[in-house]
Each structure stands twice: as structure tokens, then as C-alpha cells.
Coordinates of C-alpha atoms and ligand atoms in Angstrom, one line a residue:
X1 CA 16.6 15.3 1.9
X2 CA 14.2 12.4 2.4
X3 CA 13.3 9.8 -0.2
X4 CA 10.3 11.6 -1.5
X5 CA 12.2 14.8 -2.0
X6 CA 15.0 13.0 -3.8
X7 CA 12.5 11.6 -6.3
X8 CA 11.0 15.0 -6.8
X9 CA 14.4 16.5 -7.5
X10 CA 15.2 13.6 -9.9
X11 CA 12.0 14.2 -11.9
X12 CA 12.6 17.9 -11.9
X13 CA 15.9 17.4 -13.6
X14 CA 14.1 15.5 -16.4
X15 CA 15.3 12.1 -15.3
X16 CA 13.0 9.1 -15.6
X17 CA 11.5 7.8 -12.4
X18 CA 10.9 4.1 -11.8
X19 CA 7.6 2.4 -11.0
X20 CA 8.7 2.0 -7.4
X21 CA 9.6 5.7 -7.2
X22 CA 6.3 6.7 -8.7
X23 CA 4.5 4.6 -6.1
X24 CA 6.5 6.3 -3.3
X25 CA 5.5 9.7 -4.9
X26 CA 1.8 9.1 -5.1
X27 CA 1.7 7.7 -1.6
X28 CA 3.9 10.1 0.2
X29 CA 4.1 13.4 -1.7
X30 CA 1.4 16.0 -0.9
X31 CA -1.0 17.1 -3.6
X32 CA 0.8 20.4 -3.7
X33 CA 4.2 18.7 -4.2
X34 CA 2.8 16.5 -7.0
X35 CA 0.9 19.3 -8.6
X36 CA 3.9 21.7 -8.6
X37 CA 6.2 19.1 -10.1
X38 CA 3.7 18.1 -12.8
X39 CA 2.9 21.8 -13.6
X40 CA 6.7 22.5 -14.0
X41 CA 7.0 19.7 -16.5
X42 CA 3.9 20.6 -18.5
X43 CA 5.0 24.3 -18.5
X44 CA 8.4 23.5 -19.7
X45 CA 6.8 21.7 -22.6
X46 CA 3.9 24.0 -23.5
X47 CA 4.2 27.2 -21.4
X48 CA 0.7 28.6 -20.9
X49 CA -0.9 26.8 -23.9
X50 CA -3.8 24.4 -23.4
X51 CA -4.8 22.5 -26.6
X52 CA -8.3 21.7 -27.8
X53 CA -9.8 20.3 -31.0
X54 CA -12.9 21.2 -32.9
X55 CA -14.4 17.8 -33.2
X56 CA -17.6 15.7 -33.7
X57 CA -18.2 12.4 -31.9
X58 CA -20.2 9.6 -33.6
X59 CA -21.1 6.5 -31.6
X60 CA -22.4 4.4 -34.6
X61 CA -23.9 1.5 -32.6
X62 CA -24.5 0.6 -29.0
X63 CA -25.1 -3.1 -29.7
X64 CA -22.2 -5.0 -28.3
X65 CA -21.5 -8.7 -27.9
X66 CA -19.4 -8.0 -24.8
X67 CA -20.9 -7.0 -21.4
X68 CA -18.1 -5.1 -19.6
X69 CA -19.2 -4.6 -16.0
X70 CA -18.5 -0.9 -16.0
X71 CA -20.3 -0.1 -19.3
X72 CA -23.7 1.5 -19.2
X73 CA -23.8 2.2 -22.9
X74 CA -24.0 -1.3 -24.5
X75 CA -27.2 -3.1 -25.3
X76 CA -27.9 -6.6 -26.6
X77 CA -29.5 -7.0 -30.1
X78 CA -33.2 -6.3 -29.9
X79 CA -32.9 -4.9 -26.4
X80 CA -34.9 -1.7 -25.7
X81 CA -32.8 1.3 -26.7
X82 CA -30.4 -0.7 -29.0
X83 CA -29.5 1.3 -32.1
X84 CA -27.3 1.2 -35.1
X85 CA -26.8 4.2 -37.4
X86 CA -27.1 3.5 -41.2
X87 CA -24.4 5.0 -43.4
X88 CA -27.0 7.5 -44.6
X89 CA -27.7 8.6 -41.0
X90 CA -24.0 9.1 -40.4
X91 CA -23.7 11.1 -43.6
X92 CA -26.6 13.3 -42.4
X93 CA -24.9 13.8 -39.1
X94 CA -21.7 14.9 -40.9
X95 CA -23.6 17.2 -43.3
X96 CA -25.6 18.7 -40.5
X97 CA -22.4 20.4 -39.3
X98 CA -20.8 21.1 -42.6
X99 CA -20.7 24.9 -42.0
X100 CA -18.5 24.4 -38.9
X101 CA -14.7 24.2 -39.3
X102 CA -14.6 20.7 -37.7
X103 CA -11.0 19.2 -37.7
X104 CA -11.7 15.7 -36.4
X105 CA -14.4 13.1 -36.4
X106 CA -14.1 10.7 -33.5
X107 CA -15.9 7.3 -34.0
X108 CA -16.3 4.4 -31.6
X109 CA -19.1 1.9 -31.0
X110 CA -20.0 -1.5 -29.7
X111 CA -19.0 -4.9 -31.1
X112 CA -22.1 -5.4 -33.3
X113 CA -22.1 -8.9 -34.8
X114 CA -24.6 -7.9 -37.5
X115 CA -22.6 -5.2 -39.2
X116 CA -20.7 -6.3 -42.4
X117 CA -17.0 -5.5 -42.8
X118 CA -18.0 -3.2 -45.7
X119 CA -19.9 -1.0 -43.3
X120 CA -16.7 0.1 -41.6
X121 CA -14.9 0.9 -44.9
X122 CA -18.0 2.7 -46.3
X123 CA -18.4 4.8 -43.2
X124 CA -14.8 6.1 -43.4
X125 CA -15.0 6.7 -47.2
X126 CA -18.4 8.5 -46.9
X127 CA -17.1 10.9 -44.3
X128 CA -13.9 11.7 -46.3
X129 CA -16.1 12.3 -49.5
X130 CA -18.2 14.9 -47.6
X131 CA -15.3 16.4 -45.6
X132 CA -12.1 15.6 -47.5
X133 CA -9.9 17.7 -45.1
X134 CA -11.1 16.2 -41.8
X135 CA -9.0 13.7 -39.8
X136 CA -10.8 10.5 -38.7
X137 CA -9.9 9.0 -35.3
X138 CA -11.9 5.8 -35.2
X139 CA -12.3 2.3 -33.7
X140 CA -10.6 1.2 -30.6
X141 CA -8.2 -1.7 -30.6
X142 CA -11.1 -3.8 -29.3
X143 CA -13.1 -3.0 -32.4
X144 CA -10.1 -3.8 -34.7
X145 CA -9.5 -7.2 -32.9
X146 CA -13.3 -7.9 -33.3
X147 CA -13.1 -7.3 -37.0
X148 CA -9.9 -9.3 -37.5
X149 CA -11.4 -12.3 -35.6
X150 CA -14.8 -12.1 -37.3
X151 CA -13.5 -11.8 -40.9
X152 CA -10.5 -14.0 -40.4
X153 CA -8.1 -11.2 -41.2
X154 CA -4.9 -10.2 -39.4
X155 CA -5.3 -7.0 -37.3
X156 CA -2.5 -5.4 -39.5
X157 CA -4.6 -6.1 -42.6
X158 CA -7.7 -4.6 -41.0
X159 CA -5.7 -1.6 -39.9
X160 CA -4.2 -1.2 -43.4
X161 CA -7.6 -1.4 -45.2
X162 CA -9.2 1.0 -42.8
X163 CA -6.3 3.3 -43.2
X164 CA -6.7 3.2 -47.0
X165 CA -10.4 4.0 -46.6
X166 CA -9.7 7.1 -44.5
X167 CA -8.7 6.2 -41.0
X168 CA -6.0 8.6 -39.7
X169 CA -5.6 7.6 -36.0
X170 CA -6.9 5.2 -33.3
X171 CA -8.6 6.5 -30.1
X172 CA -7.3 5.2 -26.8
X173 CA -10.4 3.4 -25.6
X174 CA -10.6 -0.2 -24.5
X175 CA -7.4 -0.3 -22.5
X176 CA -9.2 -0.2 -19.2
X177 CA -6.6 -1.7 -16.7
X178 CA -4.1 -4.1 -18.2
X179 CA -3.7 -6.4 -15.1
X180 CA -5.2 -9.8 -16.2
X181 CA -6.9 -10.6 -12.8
X182 CA -8.5 -7.2 -12.6
X183 CA -9.5 -7.4 -16.3
X184 CA -11.3 -10.7 -15.5
X185 CA -13.4 -8.9 -13.0
X186 CA -14.0 -5.8 -15.1
X187 CA -14.4 -7.0 -18.6
X188 CA -13.9 -10.8 -18.9
X189 CA -14.8 -11.0 -22.6
X190 CA -12.6 -8.1 -23.8
X191 CA -9.2 -8.7 -25.5
X192 CA -6.3 -9.0 -23.1
X193 CA -4.1 -6.0 -22.2
X194 CA -1.3 -7.6 -24.2
X195 CA -3.5 -7.9 -27.3
X196 CA -4.5 -4.2 -26.9
X197 CA -0.9 -3.3 -26.8
X198 CA 0.0 -5.4 -29.8
X199 CA -2.7 -3.8 -31.9
X200 CA -1.4 -0.3 -31.0
X201 CA 2.1 -1.4 -31.8
X202 CA 0.9 -2.7 -35.2
X203 CA -0.9 0.6 -35.9
X204 CA 2.3 2.6 -35.0
X205 CA 4.4 0.4 -37.3
X206 CA 2.0 1.2 -40.1
X207 CA 2.4 4.9 -39.4
X208 CA -1.0 5.2 -37.7
X209 CA -0.6 7.2 -34.4
X210 CA -2.9 6.3 -31.5
X211 CA -4.0 7.6 -28.1
X212 CA -4.0 5.5 -24.9
X213 CA -6.3 5.5 -21.9
X214 CA -6.8 3.9 -18.5
X215 CA -10.1 3.6 -16.7
X216 CA -9.5 4.4 -13.0
X217 CA -11.2 5.1 -9.7
X218 CA -13.1 1.7 -9.4
X219 CA -11.6 -1.5 -7.9
X220 CA -7.9 -1.0 -8.9
X221 CA -5.0 -0.1 -6.7
X222 CA -2.2 2.4 -7.3
X223 CA 0.0 -0.5 -8.1
X224 CA -2.3 -1.6 -10.9
X225 CA -2.4 2.0 -12.2
X226 CA 1.3 2.3 -12.3
X227 CA 1.9 -1.1 -13.9
X228 CA -0.5 0.0 -16.6
X229 CA 1.3 3.3 -17.1
X230 CA 4.6 1.3 -17.3
X231 CA 3.3 -0.9 -20.1
X232 CA 2.3 2.2 -22.1
X233 CA 5.7 3.8 -21.4
X234 CA 7.5 0.7 -22.5
X235 CA 5.6 0.5 -25.8
X236 CA 6.2 4.2 -26.4
X237 CA 9.9 3.7 -26.0
X238 CA 9.7 1.1 -28.8
X239 CA 7.4 2.9 -31.3
X240 CA 6.9 6.5 -30.3
X241 CA 3.4 6.2 -31.8
X242 CA 1.3 7.4 -28.8
X243 CA 0.1 11.0 -29.1
X244 CA -1.8 11.4 -25.9
X245 CA -2.7 9.6 -22.7
X246 CA -6.2 10.1 -21.2
X247 CA -6.9 8.9 -17.7
X248 CA -10.7 8.2 -17.8
X249 CA -12.4 8.6 -14.4
X250 CA -14.9 5.9 -13.8
X251 CA -18.6 7.0 -14.0
X252 CA -20.6 4.9 -11.6
X253 CA -24.2 5.1 -12.7
X254 CA -26.3 2.4 -14.5
X255 CA -23.7 -0.4 -14.6
X256 CA -22.9 -3.5 -12.8
X257 CA -19.7 -2.6 -11.1
X258 CA -20.1 -1.7 -7.4
X259 CA -17.6 1.2 -7.1
X260 CA -17.8 5.0 -6.5
X261 CA -15.5 6.7 -9.0
X262 CA -12.5 8.9 -8.1
X263 CA -13.0 12.1 -6.0
X264 CA -11.4 15.4 -7.0
X265 CA -8.1 14.8 -5.3
X266 CA -7.7 11.3 -6.7
X267 CA -8.4 12.7 -10.2
X268 CA -5.7 15.4 -9.8
X269 CA -3.2 13.0 -8.3
X270 CA -3.8 10.7 -11.3
X271 CA -3.3 13.5 -13.8
X272 CA -0.2 14.6 -12.0
X273 CA 1.5 11.3 -11.8
X274 CA 0.6 10.6 -15.5
X275 CA 2.5 13.7 -16.5
X276 CA 5.5 12.9 -14.3
X277 CA 5.8 9.2 -15.1
X278 CA 4.9 9.2 -18.8
X279 CA 8.0 11.2 -19.8
X280 CA 7.8 10.0 -23.4
X281 CA 4.1 10.6 -24.2
X282 CA 3.7 14.2 -25.3
X283 CA 0.2 15.0 -24.2
X284 CA -2.0 14.4 -21.2
X285 CA -5.7 15.0 -21.7
X286 CA -8.2 16.3 -19.1
X287 CA -11.3 14.9 -20.8
X288 CA -13.8 17.4 -19.6
X289 CA -16.7 15.2 -20.5
X290 CA -15.9 12.5 -17.9
X291 CA -14.0 14.7 -15.4
X292 CA -16.4 17.6 -15.3
X293 CA -15.5 21.1 -16.6
X294 CA -14.3 22.4 -13.2
X295 CA -12.0 19.5 -12.5
X296 CA -10.7 19.6 -16.1
X297 CA -9.8 23.3 -15.6
X298 CA -7.9 22.5 -12.4
X299 CA -6.1 19.5 -14.1
X300 CA -4.4 22.1 -16.4
X301 CA -2.6 23.2 -13.3
X302 CA -1.7 19.6 -12.4
X303 CA 0.1 18.5 -15.6
X304 CA -2.6 18.2 -18.2
X305 CA -2.2 20.2 -21.5
X306 CA -5.2 19.1 -23.5
X307 CA -8.9 19.7 -23.0
X308 CA -10.2 17.6 -25.9
X309 CA -13.0 19.2 -27.9
X310 CA -16.5 20.3 -28.8
X311 CA -17.8 16.7 -29.0
X312 CA -21.6 17.4 -29.3
X313 CA -22.9 13.9 -29.1
X314 CA -21.2 12.0 -26.3
X315 CA -23.1 8.9 -25.3
X316 CA -20.7 6.5 -23.4
X317 CA -20.0 8.7 -20.3
X318 CA -23.5 10.1 -20.2
X319 CA -25.1 6.7 -20.2
X320 CA -23.0 6.1 -17.0
X321 CA -24.1 9.3 -15.3
X322 CA -21.7 12.0 -16.5
X323 CA -23.5 15.2 -15.8
X324 CA -21.5 17.5 -18.1
X325 CA -23.0 19.0 -21.2
X326 CA -23.2 16.7 -24.3
X327 CA -21.1 19.2 -26.2
X328 CA -19.5 22.6 -25.9
X329 CA -19.4 25.5 -28.4
X330 CA -15.9 26.6 -29.4
X331 CA -16.6 29.9 -27.7
X332 CA -17.4 28.3 -24.4
X333 CA -14.6 25.8 -24.6
X334 CA -12.1 28.6 -25.1
X335 CA -13.7 30.6 -22.3
X336 CA -13.3 27.7 -19.8
X337 CA -9.6 27.4 -20.8
X338 CA -9.0 31.1 -20.5
X339 CA -10.8 31.4 -17.2
X340 CA -8.6 28.6 -15.9
X341 CA -5.6 30.9 -16.7
X342 CA -4.4 29.2 -19.9
X343 CA -4.1 30.2 -23.6
X344 CA -6.4 28.1 -25.8
X345 CA -4.6 26.7 -28.9
X346 CA -6.6 24.8 -31.5
X347 CA -4.9 21.6 -32.7
X348 CA -5.8 18.7 -35.1
X349 CA -5.8 15.0 -34.3
X350 CA -2.0 14.8 -34.7
X351 CA -1.7 17.8 -32.3
X352 CA -0.5 20.0 -35.2
X353 CA -1.4 23.6 -34.3
X354 CA -3.6 25.4 -36.8
X355 CA -1.7 28.3 -38.6
Ligands
V47_401 O1 -13.2 2.4 -24.0 C1 -16.8 2.8 -20.6 C2 -14.6 3.9 -21.1 C3 -14.0 4.5 -23.2 C4 -17.2 3.8 -18.7 O2 -8.6 8.7 -27.7 C5 -16.0 4.3 -19.2 O3 -8.9 10.9 -27.7 C6 -15.8 5.7 -17.4 O4 -11.7 6.0 -24.8 N1 -16.8 5.3 -16.8 C7 -14.4 5.3 -24.4 N2 -15.3 5.3 -18.6 C8 -13.9 6.8 -24.2 C9 -12.5 6.9 -24.8 C10 -12.0 8.3 -25.3 C11 -12.8 9.4 -25.0 C12 -12.3 10.6 -25.4 C13 -11.2 10.8 -26.2 C14 -10.5 9.6 -26.5 C15 -9.3 9.7 -27.4 C16 -10.9 8.4 -26.0 O5 -14.8 4.9 -22.1 C17 -14.2 3.0 -23.3 C18 -14.0 2.6 -21.8 O6 -12.7 2.5 -21.5 N3 -15.8 3.7 -20.4 N4 -17.7 2.9 -19.5 C19 -17.6 4.3 -17.4 N5 -18.7 3.8 -16.8
SF4_402 FE1 -18.9 -3.3 -25.4 FE2 -17.0 -1.4 -25.2 FE3 -19.2 -1.4 -23.5 FE4 -17.3 -3.2 -23.3 S1 -17.0 -1.0 -23.0 S2 -19.5 -3.6 -23.3 S3 -16.7 -3.6 -25.4 S4 -19.2 -1.1 -25.8

């Protein structure tokens, strides 16, 4: 048995593999070997189920004081195309879909220096008033750090106050790649990887579960990717607060980073190694909006178990050239999962399955 086979056998038995072993796997194992192993792990956990959520995205502002090089979404104040939704506009957006059984509202936006702290609290409260049963997954760790800095509050206090106003979970955005040198090239103004991790840790300690992401397929190496995954796995060992990992394939259009984005095989290898390496994070999401529907269907065979949701109004990936629909009906979402050979199972933000 060679080294690669030995690592495959180890993971198959449910034993944790090291960063070095994971590197050996992604470099030496064939796509079939990686896929088979990741599929075995996901099937042991979830059989033929593939999860999805009935959700609505709201990107409340694209005005941002940062200028991450990969971002095609953000605008400077006053720039053509800059927008901020008023609380009334957000209420209208929620009311416009009140007859649909939406389970989750996902909210993220830019770091808009003109919005008062009360805007964020009111936004959450207004949504819960209109839809008391809905779960709100809102504001990346980057937005939380921005509010804490701007209003001279601790991140824990911001999280607590938002939680009291209706925040149920944090999305996983803003993680990008944790390596400091790479981060300097990708998003020099953004909070450090360590700070991103600390804010998630604080959220977990307050009982707020979170997701986590990694932006991949640009200028990073496999070493960078696996170090990033190792940081997530270490924090999860401490807190157990991550629900889901989402590898976000880089979308190359309309931004300042000169890179191509991952091809189909790279995407599948990334999904597979995520399932194999992150033995303590329950769910791996194939985010159809960024991956494309066809690649997301395939990813279910390569370790992913979640397809995300109906979305309707995605702006971040589409600004950077994603050519997927802006949203899917529940009927089509289920059809794509079934056609891929899996059983669609509706879940909420916490991955609780609807009775
Ligand atoms: O934080 C920005 C990334 C993120 C590009 O938690 C880009 O369930 C690819 O985090 N190419 C926002 N990615 C999306 C996100 C997310 C999406 C769906 C579900 C969840 C969840 C989280 O998108 C940003 C940034 O990391 N991003 N620009 C780009 N050109
Ligand atoms: Fe701003 Fe987020 Fe875009 Fe960076 S990725 S420029 S923080 S909106």
C-alpha cells in the first residue's frame, strides 16, 4: 500500500488526517479516489439526502469603505450604481414574499460609513415583526468588526445587541483566505484572519451559530487552502459553533484581481477535500449560485450535502460575472437535486429538518 492509499484507508476508518496528509491526498490521489472517499463520508452521515433552504437574500447596501480586489459588488459613496435600501424598502421586500413559506432571510452588505447603528437593529426588528417565525442569518464578521470599531463597542456587545434584536446566525462571508501575506494582496483593508476567527468564536460563545467560507481559485496555493481549513477545524474543536463550510469559487469578472477562477475539476477536488478534512463541521455546501447548477449537482457526489436555497436576489456573485439565475423556485431547486440522484430535504438555518 502506498502513502496515498494509506491516507485514504485512514480517512475511510473515520480517523482524522493531518494537513500534510491532506496535501498528499489532493496532490497525488485521482479525482475518482478523492470523490469516492468524500462520497462515502457524506453518505454515512446523510444517506441520499441533500439539504436546501427556502430563503430570501437581501444585500442592503453596496457602499463599502473597503476595496477588496476580488470584489465587483462594492461602490464608493456617490459612485454610479451605489445604493442603500431604506428600512421601508426592506420591509417591502419582505412583505412582497409574505405568501411564500420562507424559512430564512440572509442579509449581507458593504461597510457603509453613513448608516447609523440603529439601522442594523431596526432592520432585524422590522423583519421579525413582519415574519416572526423566520430565522435571520445576517452580517459577516467583517460587518460586526466594522460596527464595533465605528461605535466603540466590543464585538461581543454588538453581537449580543443584534442577537436581542433578532439575529439568529452569522453567514460565513469575509473569511477569504486567512494567510496574512495573501490577505494583504487580496483585501488589504479587511480585518485579519485571526480577527475573523475571534469574532466567530465570540458568536459561538454567545450561542450564535455561524457558517464559514473560503474564497478559492485565484492566487492561492493548495497549502494556503489547507492552512485555512486547519484554522477552521481548530476553532470548531474548541467551540462546535460552525454549522456549514462553503468553499466559494472565485468569480473573475469586473474586478481588479487578475485570476481565472477554478475549473470544474478544481472545484470538485476542493469540495471533496473539504468533506474529508473538516471531520468536525457537519455540512459542506455546494453554493449553486457561484458554482453553477451543473457543478453543484456533481458536487453532491463529491462530498457536499447542502444546495443552499431559493435566494431570489443575489447581487455579489452576479456583479462578478456569475451566470446562474438570480434565484430558483422551490420546484426547480428540488428538481435539480432529484435529477442529480439525491432526495431533497428542506432544512432551516440551523439545519433542523422541517417536520
Ligand atoms: O464575503 C466577493 C465572496 C462572499 C467574490 O453563510 C466573492 O450560508 C467569489 O459569504 N468571487 C459573500 N466570491 C457570499 C457568502 C455566502 C454566500 C452564500 C451563503 C453563505 C452562508 C455565505 O462572497 C464575500 C466574499 O468572500 N466574494 N467577491 C468574487 N468575485
Ligand atoms: Fe466591501 Fe465586502 Fe466587497 Fe470587501 S468583499 S469590498 S468588504 S463588500
